[in-house]
Tab-separated table of C-alpha atoms in Angstrom:
chain	number	residue	atom	x	y	z
F	1011	UNK	CA	60.837	66.260	190.910
F	1012	UNK	CA	61.963	62.641	191.567
F	1013	UNK	CA	62.469	60.055	188.950
F	1014	UNK	CA	61.360	56.793	190.126
F	1015	UNK	CA	62.174	53.563	188.417
F	1016	UNK	CA	59.975	50.386	188.984
F	1017	UNK	CA	60.864	46.979	188.792
F	1018	UNK	CA	57.952	44.971	187.768
F	1019	UNK	CA	56.454	41.743	185.920
F	1020	UNK	CA	53.474	41.125	184.148
F	1021	UNK	CA	51.337	38.380	182.425
F	1022	UNK	CA	50.743	39.930	179.122
F	1023	UNK	CA	47.946	37.276	177.634
F	1024	UNK	CA	45.303	39.742	178.331
F	1025	UNK	CA	46.932	43.026	176.895
F	1026	UNK	CA	47.703	44.677	173.588
F	1027	UNK	CA	51.384	44.747	174.439
F	1028	UNK	CA	53.159	47.598	176.552
F	1029	UNK	CA	52.737	50.667	174.536
F	1030	UNK	CA	49.550	52.753	175.055
F	1031	UNK	CA	47.223	52.431	172.404
F	1032	UNK	CA	43.779	54.289	171.726
F	1033	UNK	CA	40.878	51.700	172.497
F	1034	UNK	CA	43.191	48.932	173.535
F	1035	UNK	CA	43.979	47.489	177.056
F	1036	UNK	CA	47.624	47.841	177.497
F	1037	UNK	CA	50.193	47.176	180.484
F	1038	UNK	CA	51.507	50.899	180.276
F	1039	UNK	CA	48.344	52.150	180.164
F	1040	UNK	CA	46.884	50.229	183.255
F	1041	UNK	CA	49.885	51.406	185.177
F	1042	UNK	CA	49.580	54.739	184.123
F	1043	UNK	CA	46.038	54.995	185.574
F	1044	UNK	CA	46.971	53.369	188.699
F	1045	UNK	CA	49.781	55.923	189.304
F	1046	UNK	CA	47.292	58.754	188.358
F	1047	UNK	CA	44.956	57.718	191.153
F	1048	UNK	CA	47.664	57.360	193.664
F	1049	UNK	CA	49.496	60.577	192.950
F	1050	UNK	CA	46.548	62.417	191.857
F	1051	UNK	CA	48.063	63.805	188.663
F	1052	UNK	CA	48.668	62.370	185.184
F	1053	UNK	CA	51.724	60.247	184.886
F	1054	UNK	CA	53.761	59.315	181.842
F	1055	UNK	CA	55.772	55.891	181.946
F	1056	UNK	CA	58.781	55.058	180.039
F	1057	UNK	CA	59.295	51.417	179.495
F	1058	UNK	CA	62.422	49.387	178.879
F	1059	UNK	CA	61.144	48.030	175.657
F	1060	UNK	CA	57.832	47.633	173.640
F	1061	UNK	CA	56.664	44.104	174.129
F	1062	UNK	CA	53.857	43.005	171.785
F	1063	UNK	CA	50.254	41.925	172.442
F	1064	UNK	CA	50.675	38.576	174.219
F	1065	UNK	CA	54.066	38.649	175.408
F	1066	UNK	CA	54.987	38.365	179.165
F	1067	UNK	CA	57.724	40.040	181.219
F	1068	UNK	CA	59.183	38.331	184.407
F	1069	UNK	CA	61.393	41.406	184.630
F	1070	UNK	CA	60.548	44.959	183.268
F	1071	UNK	CA	61.716	48.269	184.210
F	1072	UNK	CA	59.988	51.532	183.864
F	1073	UNK	CA	60.447	55.071	185.121
F	1074	UNK	CA	58.101	58.124	185.812
F	1075	UNK	CA	58.770	61.465	187.057
F	1076	UNK	CA	56.533	62.868	190.068
F	1077	UNK	CA	56.345	65.440	192.734
F	1078	UNK	CA	54.423	63.055	195.032
F	1079	UNK	CA	56.373	62.245	198.238
F	1080	UNK	CA	54.954	58.487	198.814
F	1081	UNK	CA	57.789	56.666	200.341
F	1082	UNK	CA	59.522	54.102	198.066
F	1083	UNK	CA	59.010	51.275	200.175
F	1084	UNK	CA	55.020	51.779	200.095
F	1085	UNK	CA	54.808	52.664	196.464
F	1086	UNK	CA	54.667	48.966	195.065
F	1087	UNK	CA	51.909	48.096	197.530
F	1088	UNK	CA	49.825	51.358	196.534
F	1089	UNK	CA	50.267	50.586	193.107
F	1090	UNK	CA	49.354	46.941	193.076
F	1091	UNK	CA	46.119	47.750	194.920
F	1092	UNK	CA	45.126	49.593	191.759
F	1093	UNK	CA	46.138	47.099	189.314
F	1094	UNK	CA	44.910	43.610	188.042
F	1095	UNK	CA	46.496	40.602	189.479
F	1096	UNK	CA	48.328	39.908	186.201
F	1097	UNK	CA	50.652	42.895	186.895
F	1098	UNK	CA	52.862	43.467	190.026
F	1099	UNK	CA	55.405	46.111	190.774
F	1100	UNK	CA	58.135	44.487	192.901
F	1101	UNK	CA	60.183	47.483	193.883
F	1102	UNK	CA	60.495	51.248	193.477
F	1103	UNK	CA	64.069	52.834	193.212
F	1104	UNK	CA	65.001	56.646	193.204
F	1105	UNK	CA	66.946	56.877	189.995
F	1106	UNK	CA	69.403	59.606	188.801
F	1107	UNK	CA	67.453	62.473	187.318
F	1108	UNK	CA	68.927	61.672	183.529
F	1109	UNK	CA	67.851	57.951	183.947
F	1110	UNK	CA	65.672	56.655	181.165
F	1111	UNK	CA	64.296	53.033	181.214
F	1112	UNK	CA	64.896	52.426	177.549
F	1113	UNK	CA	67.553	54.919	176.929
F	1114	UNK	CA	69.742	53.726	179.885
F	1115	UNK	CA	69.378	49.910	179.238
F	1116	UNK	CA	72.706	48.447	178.232
F	1117	UNK	CA	71.171	44.833	177.285
F	1118	UNK	CA	68.347	42.804	177.574
F	1119	UNK	CA	67.555	39.019	177.632
F	1120	UNK	CA	64.471	37.487	175.958
F	1121	UNK	CA	63.379	33.624	176.600
F	1122	UNK	CA	61.235	31.827	174.219
F	1123	UNK	CA	59.607	28.620	175.674
F	1124	UNK	CA	58.445	25.812	173.757
F	1125	UNK	CA	56.253	23.060	175.491
F	1126	UNK	CA	57.718	20.068	173.341
F	1127	UNK	CA	55.424	16.953	173.981
F	1128	UNK	CA	53.146	14.764	171.999
F	1129	UNK	CA	50.236	15.981	174.236
F	1130	UNK	CA	49.364	19.514	174.789
F	1131	UNK	CA	49.409	20.656	178.429
F	1132	UNK	CA	46.697	23.171	179.302
F	1133	UNK	CA	48.706	24.982	181.876
F	1134	UNK	CA	51.018	26.126	179.221
F	1135	UNK	CA	48.239	27.443	177.021
F	1136	UNK	CA	49.463	31.186	176.170
F	1137	UNK	CA	52.601	30.653	178.513
F	1138	UNK	CA	54.654	28.343	175.971
F	1139	UNK	CA	54.510	27.206	172.200
F	1140	UNK	CA	53.045	23.942	171.809
F	1141	UNK	CA	55.155	21.785	169.496
F	1142	UNK	CA	54.577	17.906	169.371
F	1143	UNK	CA	57.435	16.567	167.563
F	1144	UNK	CA	60.579	15.736	169.588
F	1145	UNK	CA	63.093	18.545	169.272
F	1146	UNK	CA	66.920	17.821	169.271
F	1147	UNK	CA	68.516	20.559	171.732
F	1148	UNK	CA	71.758	19.774	170.330
F	1149	UNK	CA	70.836	20.538	166.661
F	1150	UNK	CA	69.109	23.564	168.071
F	1151	UNK	CA	72.132	24.890	169.864
F	1152	UNK	CA	74.224	24.421	166.765
F	1153	UNK	CA	71.672	26.842	165.004
F	1154	UNK	CA	71.251	29.129	168.002
F	1155	UNK	CA	75.191	29.701	168.122
F	1156	UNK	CA	75.095	31.144	164.341
F	1157	UNK	CA	73.180	34.237	165.836
F	1158	UNK	CA	75.880	35.169	168.541
F	1159	UNK	CA	77.930	38.352	167.649
F	1160	UNK	CA	77.475	41.477	165.590
F	1161	UNK	CA	75.257	41.186	162.565
F	1162	UNK	CA	72.752	42.739	160.518
F	1163	UNK	CA	69.329	41.159	161.611
F	1164	UNK	CA	67.278	42.277	159.031
F	1165	UNK	CA	66.551	38.948	157.650
F	1166	UNK	CA	64.827	38.081	161.048
F	1167	UNK	CA	62.551	40.978	161.808
F	1168	UNK	CA	59.135	41.894	160.655
F	1169	UNK	CA	58.512	45.631	159.124
F	1170	UNK	CA	57.285	47.703	161.856
F	1171	UNK	CA	58.923	49.978	164.112
F	1172	UNK	CA	61.362	52.332	162.301
F	1173	UNK	CA	65.015	51.958	163.366
F	1174	UNK	CA	68.074	53.778	162.361
F	1175	UNK	CA	70.064	50.662	161.737
F	1176	UNK	CA	69.383	46.526	161.794
F	1177	UNK	CA	72.548	45.975	163.122
F	1178	UNK	CA	72.782	44.559	166.724
F	1179	UNK	CA	75.131	42.470	169.117
F	1180	UNK	CA	73.967	39.118	170.454
F	1181	UNK	CA	76.020	38.052	173.245
F	1182	UNK	CA	74.273	34.735	173.956
F	1183	UNK	CA	71.801	32.483	171.999
F	1184	UNK	CA	71.350	28.988	173.554
F	1185	UNK	CA	68.676	26.571	174.117
F	1186	UNK	CA	68.449	24.351	177.295
F	1187	UNK	CA	65.885	21.674	177.972
F	1188	UNK	CA	63.950	21.064	181.209
F	1189	UNK	CA	61.883	18.087	180.930
F	1190	UNK	CA	59.180	18.858	178.037
F	1191	UNK	CA	59.993	22.464	178.113
F	1192	UNK	CA	62.542	23.902	175.916
F	1193	UNK	CA	63.934	27.659	176.622
F	1194	UNK	CA	65.724	29.742	174.055
F	1195	UNK	CA	67.412	32.546	175.719
F	1196	UNK	CA	68.898	35.335	173.656
F	1197	UNK	CA	70.839	38.370	175.180
F	1198	UNK	CA	71.513	41.516	172.995
F	1199	UNK	CA	71.972	45.191	172.929
F	1200	UNK	CA	69.099	45.724	171.321
F	1201	UNK	CA	66.170	43.791	169.564
F	1202	UNK	CA	64.425	44.471	166.309
F	1203	UNK	CA	60.618	44.138	165.833
F	1204	UNK	CA	59.830	40.265	166.281
F	1205	UNK	CA	63.374	39.330	166.035
F	1206	UNK	CA	63.368	36.821	168.846
F	1207	UNK	CA	60.295	35.112	167.536
F	1208	UNK	CA	61.565	35.025	164.363
F	1209	UNK	CA	64.883	33.345	165.585
F	1210	UNK	CA	62.887	30.858	167.197
F	1211	UNK	CA	61.017	30.035	164.088
F	1212	UNK	CA	64.311	29.852	162.249
F	1213	UNK	CA	65.307	27.216	164.809
F	1214	UNK	CA	62.370	25.174	164.264
F	1215	UNK	CA	63.134	25.270	160.418
F	1216	UNK	CA	66.623	23.877	161.208
F	1217	UNK	CA	65.111	21.400	163.184
F	1218	UNK	CA	62.796	20.402	160.442
F	1219	UNK	CA	65.658	20.049	158.104
F	1220	UNK	CA	64.297	23.175	156.082
F	1221	UNK	CA	67.906	24.463	156.258
F	1222	UNK	CA	71.336	23.568	158.055
F	1223	UNK	CA	72.681	25.488	160.975
F	1224	UNK	CA	75.582	26.369	158.849
F	1225	UNK	CA	73.409	28.008	156.287
F	1226	UNK	CA	72.104	30.871	158.969
F	1227	UNK	CA	75.327	33.125	158.493
F	1228	UNK	CA	74.578	33.245	154.877
F	1229	UNK	CA	70.829	33.744	155.447
F	1230	UNK	CA	71.768	36.802	157.602
F	1231	UNK	CA	74.380	38.221	155.217
F	1232	UNK	CA	71.732	37.908	152.292
F	1233	UNK	CA	69.104	39.819	154.563
F	1234	UNK	CA	66.311	37.961	152.802
F	1235	UNK	CA	63.316	37.633	155.254
F	1236	UNK	CA	61.729	35.036	153.196
F	1237	UNK	CA	64.423	32.494	153.780
F	1238	UNK	CA	64.220	32.980	157.633
F	1239	UNK	CA	61.512	30.831	159.789
F	1240	UNK	CA	57.976	32.231	160.590
F	1241	UNK	CA	57.208	34.535	163.721
F	1242	UNK	CA	56.303	32.177	166.390
F	1243	UNK	CA	53.491	32.824	168.550
F	1244	UNK	CA	53.633	35.499	171.400
F	1245	UNK	CA	52.528	33.569	174.265
F	1246	UNK	CA	56.110	31.977	174.586
F	1247	UNK	CA	57.882	34.878	174.765
F	1248	UNK	CA	59.226	36.581	178.170
F	1249	UNK	CA	61.333	39.453	178.792
F	1250	UNK	CA	63.715	37.992	181.552
F	1251	UNK	CA	66.477	40.188	182.270
F	1252	UNK	CA	67.664	43.836	182.093
F	1253	UNK	CA	71.092	45.558	182.598
F	1254	UNK	CA	71.718	49.042	183.718
F	1255	UNK	CA	74.760	51.127	185.016
F	1256	UNK	CA	72.729	51.307	188.130
F	1257	UNK	CA	73.009	47.766	189.490
F	1258	UNK	CA	70.002	48.083	191.638
F	1259	UNK	CA	67.696	48.059	188.565
F	1260	UNK	CA	69.378	44.942	187.056
F	1261	UNK	CA	67.126	41.978	187.142
């Protein structure tokens, strides 16, 4: 039995997230259907994270077990002939028997994109959050830096997925402007439900003067969700990097 890891990317606009759901079009379900046609048997995919409806992935890793002997170099092309154009498998790697795309993941980076201009850009619809008031990236970075480190992040999560602990370690949280596009990059050893989108909303609260960057540590310590910012729209969120001990799977 082979354990194959797929490196892929997808535009999540037309999907109800990664996870298979009854009566809903999902990225995982679409890929499992394609793999079933190729291998001739039902396939179960394990993904590196549960992205929500409308969220994108520039880098994503999933693994499945199969007895199929399709060569690795042919597998991406075979899969892509059976998937829509908004999903693309870039590479297939034969992983160690014990490899698990989510359990073996060391850390991940998400990027939240904001189109910051007075005029909406139609090419960024469902690709970045539109915010018309000019944002000060220096102030945003002051606020973003408060999230770095090991903290209890229950104040910036939505009630949803059950988790044993709400403590996570954030390795970096930073904002960069490229023209009218602002990118918030957050790397952590794990993420809570809606954590990145709520951090993005909290940064906007700081930009609007609703809280100061220096108040964020107290906000986290209190764990009061009502004091944090809103959950930002999903279209601006991308999974951009993942890390594993097997460096062939890093992206």
